[in-house]
PDB file of C-alpha atoms in Angstrom:
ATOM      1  CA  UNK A   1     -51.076 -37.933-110.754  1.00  0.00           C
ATOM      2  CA  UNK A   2     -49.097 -35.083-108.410  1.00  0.00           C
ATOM      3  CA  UNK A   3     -46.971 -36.240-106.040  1.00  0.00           C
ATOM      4  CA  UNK A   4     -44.764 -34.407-103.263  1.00  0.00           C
ATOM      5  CA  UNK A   5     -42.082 -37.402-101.948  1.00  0.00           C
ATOM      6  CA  UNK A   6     -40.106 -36.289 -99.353  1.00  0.00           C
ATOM      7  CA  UNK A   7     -36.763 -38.220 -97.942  1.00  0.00           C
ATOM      8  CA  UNK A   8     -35.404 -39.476 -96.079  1.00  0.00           C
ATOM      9  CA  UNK A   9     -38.284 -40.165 -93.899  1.00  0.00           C
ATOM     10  CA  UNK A  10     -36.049 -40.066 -90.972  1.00  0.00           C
ATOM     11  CA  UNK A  11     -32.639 -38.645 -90.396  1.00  0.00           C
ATOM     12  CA  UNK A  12     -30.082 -38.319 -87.265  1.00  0.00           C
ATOM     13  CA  UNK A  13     -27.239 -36.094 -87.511  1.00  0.00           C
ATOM     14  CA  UNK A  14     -24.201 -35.635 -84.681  1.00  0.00           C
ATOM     15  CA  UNK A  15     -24.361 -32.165 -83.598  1.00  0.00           C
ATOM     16  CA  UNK A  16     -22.516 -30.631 -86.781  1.00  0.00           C
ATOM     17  CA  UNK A  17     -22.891 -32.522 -89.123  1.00  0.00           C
ATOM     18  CA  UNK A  18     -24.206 -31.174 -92.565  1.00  0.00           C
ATOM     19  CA  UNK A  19     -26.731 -32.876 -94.751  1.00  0.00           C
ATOM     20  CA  UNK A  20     -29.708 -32.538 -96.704  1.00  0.00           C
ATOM     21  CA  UNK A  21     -33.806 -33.117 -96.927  1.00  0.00           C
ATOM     22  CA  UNK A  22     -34.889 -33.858-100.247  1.00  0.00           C
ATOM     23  CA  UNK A  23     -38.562 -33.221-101.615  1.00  0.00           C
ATOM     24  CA  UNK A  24     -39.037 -34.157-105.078  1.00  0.00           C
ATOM     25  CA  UNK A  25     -42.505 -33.167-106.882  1.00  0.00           C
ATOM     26  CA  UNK A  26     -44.371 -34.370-110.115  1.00  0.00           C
ATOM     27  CA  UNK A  27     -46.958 -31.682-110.074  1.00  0.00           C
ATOM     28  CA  UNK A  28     -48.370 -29.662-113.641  1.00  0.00           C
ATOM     29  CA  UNK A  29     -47.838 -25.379-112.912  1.00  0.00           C
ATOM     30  CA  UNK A  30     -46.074 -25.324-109.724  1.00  0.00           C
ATOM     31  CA  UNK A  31     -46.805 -21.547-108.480  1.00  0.00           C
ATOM     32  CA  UNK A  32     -44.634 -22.005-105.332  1.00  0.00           C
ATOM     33  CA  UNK A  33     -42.869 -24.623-102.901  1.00  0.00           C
ATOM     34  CA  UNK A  34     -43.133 -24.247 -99.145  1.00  0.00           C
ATOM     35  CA  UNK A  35     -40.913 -25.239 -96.380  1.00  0.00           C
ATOM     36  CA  UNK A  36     -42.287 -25.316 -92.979  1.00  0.00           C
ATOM     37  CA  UNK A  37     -40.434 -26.761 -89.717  1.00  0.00           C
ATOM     38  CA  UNK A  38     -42.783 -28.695 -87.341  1.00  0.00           C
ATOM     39  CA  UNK A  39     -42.334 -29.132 -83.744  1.00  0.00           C
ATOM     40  CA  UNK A  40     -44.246 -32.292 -81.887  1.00  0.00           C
ATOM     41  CA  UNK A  41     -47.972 -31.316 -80.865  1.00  0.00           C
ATOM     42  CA  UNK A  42     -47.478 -27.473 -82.630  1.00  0.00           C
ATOM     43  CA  UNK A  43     -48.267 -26.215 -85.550  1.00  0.00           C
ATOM     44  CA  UNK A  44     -46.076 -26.085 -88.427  1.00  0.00           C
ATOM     45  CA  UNK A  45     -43.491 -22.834 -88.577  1.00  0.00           C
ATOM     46  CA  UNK A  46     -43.289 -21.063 -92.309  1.00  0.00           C
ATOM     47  CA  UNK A  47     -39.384 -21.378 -93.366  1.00  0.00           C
ATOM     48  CA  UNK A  48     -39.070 -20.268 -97.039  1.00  0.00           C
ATOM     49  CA  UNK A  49     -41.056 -20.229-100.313  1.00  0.00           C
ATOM     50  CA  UNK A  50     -39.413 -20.705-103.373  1.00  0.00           C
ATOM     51  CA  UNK A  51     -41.234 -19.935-106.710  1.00  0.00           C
ATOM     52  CA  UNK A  52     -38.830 -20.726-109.880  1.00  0.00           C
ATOM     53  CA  UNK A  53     -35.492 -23.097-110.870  1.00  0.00           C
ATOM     54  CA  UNK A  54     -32.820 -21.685-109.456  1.00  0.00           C
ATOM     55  CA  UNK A  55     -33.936 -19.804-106.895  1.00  0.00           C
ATOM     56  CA  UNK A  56     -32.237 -20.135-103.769  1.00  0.00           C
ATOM     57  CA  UNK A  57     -33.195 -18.814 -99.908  1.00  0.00           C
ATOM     58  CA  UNK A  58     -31.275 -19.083 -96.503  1.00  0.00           C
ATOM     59  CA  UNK A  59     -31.965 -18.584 -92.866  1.00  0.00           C
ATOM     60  CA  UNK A  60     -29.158 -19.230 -90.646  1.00  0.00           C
ATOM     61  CA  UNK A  61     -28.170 -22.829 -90.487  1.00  0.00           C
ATOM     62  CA  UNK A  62     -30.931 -23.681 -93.374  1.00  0.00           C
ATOM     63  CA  UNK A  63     -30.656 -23.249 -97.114  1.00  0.00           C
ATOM     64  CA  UNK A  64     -33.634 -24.142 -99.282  1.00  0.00           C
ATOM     65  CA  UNK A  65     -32.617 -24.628-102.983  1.00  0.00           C
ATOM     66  CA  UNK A  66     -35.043 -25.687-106.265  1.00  0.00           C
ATOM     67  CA  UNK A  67     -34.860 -27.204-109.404  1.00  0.00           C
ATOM     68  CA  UNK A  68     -37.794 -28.201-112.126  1.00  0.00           C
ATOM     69  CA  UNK A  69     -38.124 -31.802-110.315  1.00  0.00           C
ATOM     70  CA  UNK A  70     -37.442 -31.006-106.416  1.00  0.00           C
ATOM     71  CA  UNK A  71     -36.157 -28.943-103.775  1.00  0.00           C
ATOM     72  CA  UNK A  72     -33.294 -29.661-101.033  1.00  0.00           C
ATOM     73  CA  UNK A  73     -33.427 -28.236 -97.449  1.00  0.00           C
ATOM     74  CA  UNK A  74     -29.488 -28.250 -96.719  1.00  0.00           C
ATOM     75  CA  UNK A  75     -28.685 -27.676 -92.630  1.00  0.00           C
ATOM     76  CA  UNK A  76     -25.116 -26.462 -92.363  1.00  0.00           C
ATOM     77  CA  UNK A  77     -23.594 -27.528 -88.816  1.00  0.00           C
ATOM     78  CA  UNK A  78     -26.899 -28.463 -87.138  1.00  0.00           C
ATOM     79  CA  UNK A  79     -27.615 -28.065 -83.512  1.00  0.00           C
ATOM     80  CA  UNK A  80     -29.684 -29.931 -81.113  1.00  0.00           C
ATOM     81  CA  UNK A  81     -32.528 -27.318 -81.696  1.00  0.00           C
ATOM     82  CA  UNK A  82     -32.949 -27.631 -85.146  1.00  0.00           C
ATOM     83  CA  UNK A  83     -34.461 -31.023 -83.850  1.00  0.00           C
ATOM     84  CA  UNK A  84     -37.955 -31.688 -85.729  1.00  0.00           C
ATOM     85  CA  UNK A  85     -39.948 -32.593 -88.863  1.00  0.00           C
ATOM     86  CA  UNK A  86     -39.287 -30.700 -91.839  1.00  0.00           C
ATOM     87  CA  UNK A  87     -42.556 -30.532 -94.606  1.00  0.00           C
ATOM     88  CA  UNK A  88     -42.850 -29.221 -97.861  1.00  0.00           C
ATOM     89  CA  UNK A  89     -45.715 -28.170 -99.749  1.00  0.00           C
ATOM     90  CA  UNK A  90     -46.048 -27.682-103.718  1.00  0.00           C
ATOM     91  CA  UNK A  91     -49.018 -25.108-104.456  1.00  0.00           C
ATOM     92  CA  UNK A  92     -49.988 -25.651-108.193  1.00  0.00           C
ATOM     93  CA  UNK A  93     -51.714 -23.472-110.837  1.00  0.00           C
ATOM     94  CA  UNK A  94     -55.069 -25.330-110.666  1.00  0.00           C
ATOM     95  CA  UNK A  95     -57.225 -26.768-107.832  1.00  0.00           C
ATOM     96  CA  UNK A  96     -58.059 -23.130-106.103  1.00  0.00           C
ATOM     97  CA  UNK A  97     -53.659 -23.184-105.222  1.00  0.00           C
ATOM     98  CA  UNK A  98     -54.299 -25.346-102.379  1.00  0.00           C
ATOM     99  CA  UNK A  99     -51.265 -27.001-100.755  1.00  0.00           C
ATOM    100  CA  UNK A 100     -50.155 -30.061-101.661  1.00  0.00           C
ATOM    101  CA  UNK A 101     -48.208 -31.670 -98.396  1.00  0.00           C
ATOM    102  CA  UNK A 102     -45.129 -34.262 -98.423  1.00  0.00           C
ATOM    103  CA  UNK A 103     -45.197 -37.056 -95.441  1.00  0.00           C
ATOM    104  CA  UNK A 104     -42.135 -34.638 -93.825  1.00  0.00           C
ATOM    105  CA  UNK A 105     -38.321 -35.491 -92.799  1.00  0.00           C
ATOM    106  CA  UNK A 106     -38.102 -36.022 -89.029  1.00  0.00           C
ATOM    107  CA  UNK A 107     -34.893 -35.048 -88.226  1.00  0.00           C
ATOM    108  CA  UNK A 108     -33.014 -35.632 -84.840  1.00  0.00           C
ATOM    109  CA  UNK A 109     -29.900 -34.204 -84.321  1.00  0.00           C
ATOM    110  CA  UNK A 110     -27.643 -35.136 -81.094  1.00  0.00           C
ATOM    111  CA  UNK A 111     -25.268 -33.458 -79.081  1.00  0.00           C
TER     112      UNK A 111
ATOM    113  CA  UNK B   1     -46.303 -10.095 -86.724  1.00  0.00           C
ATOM    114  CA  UNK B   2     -47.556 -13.055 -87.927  1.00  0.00           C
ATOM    115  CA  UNK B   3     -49.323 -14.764 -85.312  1.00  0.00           C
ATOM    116  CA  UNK B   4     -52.317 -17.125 -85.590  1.00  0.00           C
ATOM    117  CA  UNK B   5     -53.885 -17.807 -82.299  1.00  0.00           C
ATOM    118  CA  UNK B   6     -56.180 -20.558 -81.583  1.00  0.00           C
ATOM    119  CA  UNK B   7     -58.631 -21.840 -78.478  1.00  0.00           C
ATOM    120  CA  UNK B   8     -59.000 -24.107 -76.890  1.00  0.00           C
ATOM    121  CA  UNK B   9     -55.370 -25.704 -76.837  1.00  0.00           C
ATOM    122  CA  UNK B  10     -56.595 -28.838 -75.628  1.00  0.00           C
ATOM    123  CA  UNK B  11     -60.366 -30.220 -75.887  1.00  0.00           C
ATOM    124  CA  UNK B  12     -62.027 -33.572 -74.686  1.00  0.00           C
ATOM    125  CA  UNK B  13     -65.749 -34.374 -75.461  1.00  0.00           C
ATOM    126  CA  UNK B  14     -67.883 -36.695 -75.898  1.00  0.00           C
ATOM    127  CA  UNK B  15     -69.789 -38.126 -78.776  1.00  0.00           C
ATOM    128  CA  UNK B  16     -72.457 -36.420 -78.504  1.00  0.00           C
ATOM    129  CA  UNK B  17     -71.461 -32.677 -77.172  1.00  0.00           C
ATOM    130  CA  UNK B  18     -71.207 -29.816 -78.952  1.00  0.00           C
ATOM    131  CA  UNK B  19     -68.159 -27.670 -79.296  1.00  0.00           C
ATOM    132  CA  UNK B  20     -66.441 -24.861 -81.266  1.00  0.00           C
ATOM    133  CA  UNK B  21     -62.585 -24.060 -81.596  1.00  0.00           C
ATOM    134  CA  UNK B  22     -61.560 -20.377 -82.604  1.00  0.00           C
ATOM    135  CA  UNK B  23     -59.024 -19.153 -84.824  1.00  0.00           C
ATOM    136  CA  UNK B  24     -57.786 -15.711 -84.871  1.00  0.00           C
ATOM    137  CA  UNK B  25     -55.535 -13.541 -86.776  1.00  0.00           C
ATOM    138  CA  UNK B  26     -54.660  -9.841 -87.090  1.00  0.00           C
ATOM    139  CA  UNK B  27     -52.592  -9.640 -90.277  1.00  0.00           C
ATOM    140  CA  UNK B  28     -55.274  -8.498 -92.864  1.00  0.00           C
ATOM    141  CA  UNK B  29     -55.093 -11.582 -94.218  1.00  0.00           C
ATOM    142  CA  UNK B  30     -57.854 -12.267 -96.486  1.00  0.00           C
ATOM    143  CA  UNK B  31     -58.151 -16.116 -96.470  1.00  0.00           C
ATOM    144  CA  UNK B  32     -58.185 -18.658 -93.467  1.00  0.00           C
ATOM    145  CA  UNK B  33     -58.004 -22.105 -93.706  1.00  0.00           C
ATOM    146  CA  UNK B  34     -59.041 -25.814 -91.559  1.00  0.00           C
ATOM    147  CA  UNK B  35     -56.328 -28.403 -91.179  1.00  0.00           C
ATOM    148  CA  UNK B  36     -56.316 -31.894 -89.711  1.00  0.00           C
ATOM    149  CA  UNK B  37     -53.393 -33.893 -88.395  1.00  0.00           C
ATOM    150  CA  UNK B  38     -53.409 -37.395 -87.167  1.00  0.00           C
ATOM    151  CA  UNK B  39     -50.043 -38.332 -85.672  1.00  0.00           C
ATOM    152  CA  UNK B  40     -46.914 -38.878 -88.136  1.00  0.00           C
ATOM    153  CA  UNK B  41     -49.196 -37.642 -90.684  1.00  0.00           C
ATOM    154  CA  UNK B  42     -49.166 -34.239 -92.572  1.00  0.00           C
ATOM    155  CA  UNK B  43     -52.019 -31.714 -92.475  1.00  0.00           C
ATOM    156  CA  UNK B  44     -54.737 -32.417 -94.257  1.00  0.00           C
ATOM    157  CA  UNK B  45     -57.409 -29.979 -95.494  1.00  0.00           C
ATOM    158  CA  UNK B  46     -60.453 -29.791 -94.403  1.00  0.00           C
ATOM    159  CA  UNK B  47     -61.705 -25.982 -95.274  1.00  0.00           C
ATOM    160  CA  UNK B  48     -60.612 -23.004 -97.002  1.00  0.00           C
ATOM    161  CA  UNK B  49     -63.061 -19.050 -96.511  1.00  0.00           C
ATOM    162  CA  UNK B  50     -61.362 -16.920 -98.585  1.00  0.00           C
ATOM    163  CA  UNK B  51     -62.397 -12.841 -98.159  1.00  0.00           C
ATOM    164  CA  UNK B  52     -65.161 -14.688 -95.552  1.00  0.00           C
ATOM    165  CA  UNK B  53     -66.894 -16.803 -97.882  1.00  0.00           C
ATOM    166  CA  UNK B  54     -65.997 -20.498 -98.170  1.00  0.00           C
ATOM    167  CA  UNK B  55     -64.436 -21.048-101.212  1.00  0.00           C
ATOM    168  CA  UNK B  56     -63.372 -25.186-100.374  1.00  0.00           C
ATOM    169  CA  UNK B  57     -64.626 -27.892 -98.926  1.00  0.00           C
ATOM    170  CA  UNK B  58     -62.958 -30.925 -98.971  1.00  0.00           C
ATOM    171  CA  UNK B  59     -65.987 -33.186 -98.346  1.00  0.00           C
ATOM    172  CA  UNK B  60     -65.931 -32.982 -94.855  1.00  0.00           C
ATOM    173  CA  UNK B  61     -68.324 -35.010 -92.580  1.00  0.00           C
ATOM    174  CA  UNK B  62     -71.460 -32.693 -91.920  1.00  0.00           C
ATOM    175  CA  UNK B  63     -70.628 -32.669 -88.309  1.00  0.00           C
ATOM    176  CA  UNK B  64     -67.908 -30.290 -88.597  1.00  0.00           C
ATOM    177  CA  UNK B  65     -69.428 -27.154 -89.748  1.00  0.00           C
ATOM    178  CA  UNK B  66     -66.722 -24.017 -90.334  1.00  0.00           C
ATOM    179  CA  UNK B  67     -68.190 -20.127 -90.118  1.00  0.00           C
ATOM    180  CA  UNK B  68     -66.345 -16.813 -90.685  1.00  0.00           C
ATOM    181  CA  UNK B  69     -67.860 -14.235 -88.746  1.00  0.00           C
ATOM    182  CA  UNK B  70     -65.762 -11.465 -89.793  1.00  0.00           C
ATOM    183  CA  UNK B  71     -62.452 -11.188 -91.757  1.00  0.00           C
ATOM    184  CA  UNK B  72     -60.274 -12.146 -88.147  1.00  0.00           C
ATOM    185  CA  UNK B  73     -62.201 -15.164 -87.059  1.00  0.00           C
ATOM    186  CA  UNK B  74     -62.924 -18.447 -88.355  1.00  0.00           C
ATOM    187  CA  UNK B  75     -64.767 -20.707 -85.967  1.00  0.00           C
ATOM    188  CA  UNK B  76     -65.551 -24.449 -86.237  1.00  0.00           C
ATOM    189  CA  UNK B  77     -68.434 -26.270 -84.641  1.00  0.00           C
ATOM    190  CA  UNK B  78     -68.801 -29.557 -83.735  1.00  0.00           C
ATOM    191  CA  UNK B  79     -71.121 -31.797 -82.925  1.00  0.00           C
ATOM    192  CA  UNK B  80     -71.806 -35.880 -82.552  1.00  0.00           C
ATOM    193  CA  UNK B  81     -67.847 -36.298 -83.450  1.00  0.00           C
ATOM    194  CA  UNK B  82     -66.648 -39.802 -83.610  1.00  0.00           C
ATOM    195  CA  UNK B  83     -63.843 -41.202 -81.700  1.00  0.00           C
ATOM    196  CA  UNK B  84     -61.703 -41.261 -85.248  1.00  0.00           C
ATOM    197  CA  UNK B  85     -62.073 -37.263 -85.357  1.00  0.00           C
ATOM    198  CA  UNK B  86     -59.717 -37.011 -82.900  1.00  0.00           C
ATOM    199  CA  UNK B  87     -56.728 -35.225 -83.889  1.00  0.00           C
ATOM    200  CA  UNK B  88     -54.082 -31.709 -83.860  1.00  0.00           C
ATOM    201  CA  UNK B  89     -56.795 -29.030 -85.483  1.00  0.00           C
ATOM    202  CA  UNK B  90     -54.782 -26.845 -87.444  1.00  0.00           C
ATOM    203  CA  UNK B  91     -56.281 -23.251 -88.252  1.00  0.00           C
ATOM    204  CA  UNK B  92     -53.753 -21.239 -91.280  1.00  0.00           C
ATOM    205  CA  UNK B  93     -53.995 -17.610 -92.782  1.00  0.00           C
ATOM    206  CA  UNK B  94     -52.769 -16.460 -95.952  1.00  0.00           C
ATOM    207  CA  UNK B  95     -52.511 -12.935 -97.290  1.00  0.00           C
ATOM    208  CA  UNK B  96     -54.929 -13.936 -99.978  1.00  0.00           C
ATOM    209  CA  UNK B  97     -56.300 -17.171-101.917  1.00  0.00           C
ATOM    210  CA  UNK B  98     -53.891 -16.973-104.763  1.00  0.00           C
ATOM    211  CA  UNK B  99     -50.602 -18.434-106.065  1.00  0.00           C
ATOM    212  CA  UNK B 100     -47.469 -17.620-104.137  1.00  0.00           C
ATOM    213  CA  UNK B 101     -48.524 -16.867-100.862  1.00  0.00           C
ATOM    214  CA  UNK B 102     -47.443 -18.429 -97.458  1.00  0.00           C
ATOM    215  CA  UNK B 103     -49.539 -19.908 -95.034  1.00  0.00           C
ATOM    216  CA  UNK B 104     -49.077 -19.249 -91.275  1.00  0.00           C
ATOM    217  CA  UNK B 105     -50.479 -21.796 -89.158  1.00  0.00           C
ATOM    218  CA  UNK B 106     -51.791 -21.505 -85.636  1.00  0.00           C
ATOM    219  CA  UNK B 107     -50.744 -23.814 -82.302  1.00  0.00           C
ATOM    220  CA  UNK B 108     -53.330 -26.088 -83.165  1.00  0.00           C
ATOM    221  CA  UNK B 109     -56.076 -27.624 -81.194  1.00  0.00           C
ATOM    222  CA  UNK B 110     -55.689 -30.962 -79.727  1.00  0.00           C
ATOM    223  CA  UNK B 111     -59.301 -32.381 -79.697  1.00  0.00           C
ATOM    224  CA  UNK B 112     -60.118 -35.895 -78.056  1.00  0.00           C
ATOM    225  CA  UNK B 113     -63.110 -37.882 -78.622  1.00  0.00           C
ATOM    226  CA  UNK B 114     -64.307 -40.088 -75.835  1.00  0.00           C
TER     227      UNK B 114
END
């Protein structure tokens, strides 16, 4: 059965303080894994898409990295902005390449 | 630019009105999609058109009903709603259908059923 796991469910950081968001996925022809940032009450904001092993992307304070079995979201010195929930998505070969969502990483971080 | 827009922001009816929310986008993208998100929950999909002819449904209740009047729009009608519908209505657009492509996702609407 495919499964997209994210974790922690919940995470608060001290303004600077590095860590990581974890989504691990048991999915058959992954064509590409999505990171999207979610403010409360708005719609989710695209972030990166990573298609293979190995691949890497960054954006400022966020670096989104993948292996065969999950991706990490790593936030380097994290501000109070960067405040939200974090999803991923796995879109796989079959099933029209719909998205497959995780339950998200809320993520608080305080000055 | 790769905006999504989407009307109303906010929408209370009752169970037995009638009501549409609108989805717009002006990137060429060639396929739209319906979310829904109940709180603390991700989205969930509910339709996808793809180069304006619906290409999923997810077994969604008859009373929503989706239509694609031209490649920019996507609309969605409802009618006799249940208190349970109530939810963040996400409208997305993708460059196309296939494998590998983002999806941008509107504001949402925030619908409540009285």
């Amino acid at each position: 059965e495919d499964q997209v796991t994210q974790s922690p469910e919940a995470l608060r950081l001290q303004e600077g303080e590095s860590s990581s968001l974890n989504c691990s996925y048991t999915v058959s022809g992954l064509r590409g894994l999505f990171w999207y940032r979610q403010d409360p009450g708005k719609g989710p904001e695209f972030l990166f898409t990573l298609y293979s092993a190995g691949e890497e992307k960054e954006k400022e304070r966020l670096k989104a990295t993948l292996t065969k079995k999950e991706s990490f979201l790593h936030i380097t010195a994290p501000k109070p902005e960067d405040s939200a929930t974090y999803l991923c998505a796995v879109q796989v070969l079959y099933n029209f390449n719909k998205f497959y969502f995780g339950s998200g990483t809320k993520l608080n971080v305080k000055p | 630019d790769t905006e999504v827009t989407q009307t109303p922001k906010h929408l209370v009816m009752g169970m037995t009105n009638k009501k549409s929310l609108k989805c717009e986008q002006h990137m060429g993208h060639r396929a739209m999609y319906w979310y829904k998100q109940k709180a603390k929950k991700p989205p969930e999909l509910m339709f996808v058109y793809s180069y304006e002819k619906l290409s999923i449904n997810e077994s969604v209740p008859s009373r929503f009903s989706p239509e694609c009047p031209n490649s920019s729009l996507l609309n969605l009608h409802l009618h006799a709603l249940q208190p349970e519908d109530s939810a963040l209505y996400l409208c997305a657009s993708s460059q196309d259908q296939g494998a590998g492509y983002e999806q941008y996702f509107g504001p949402g609407t925030r619908l409540t059923v009285t």
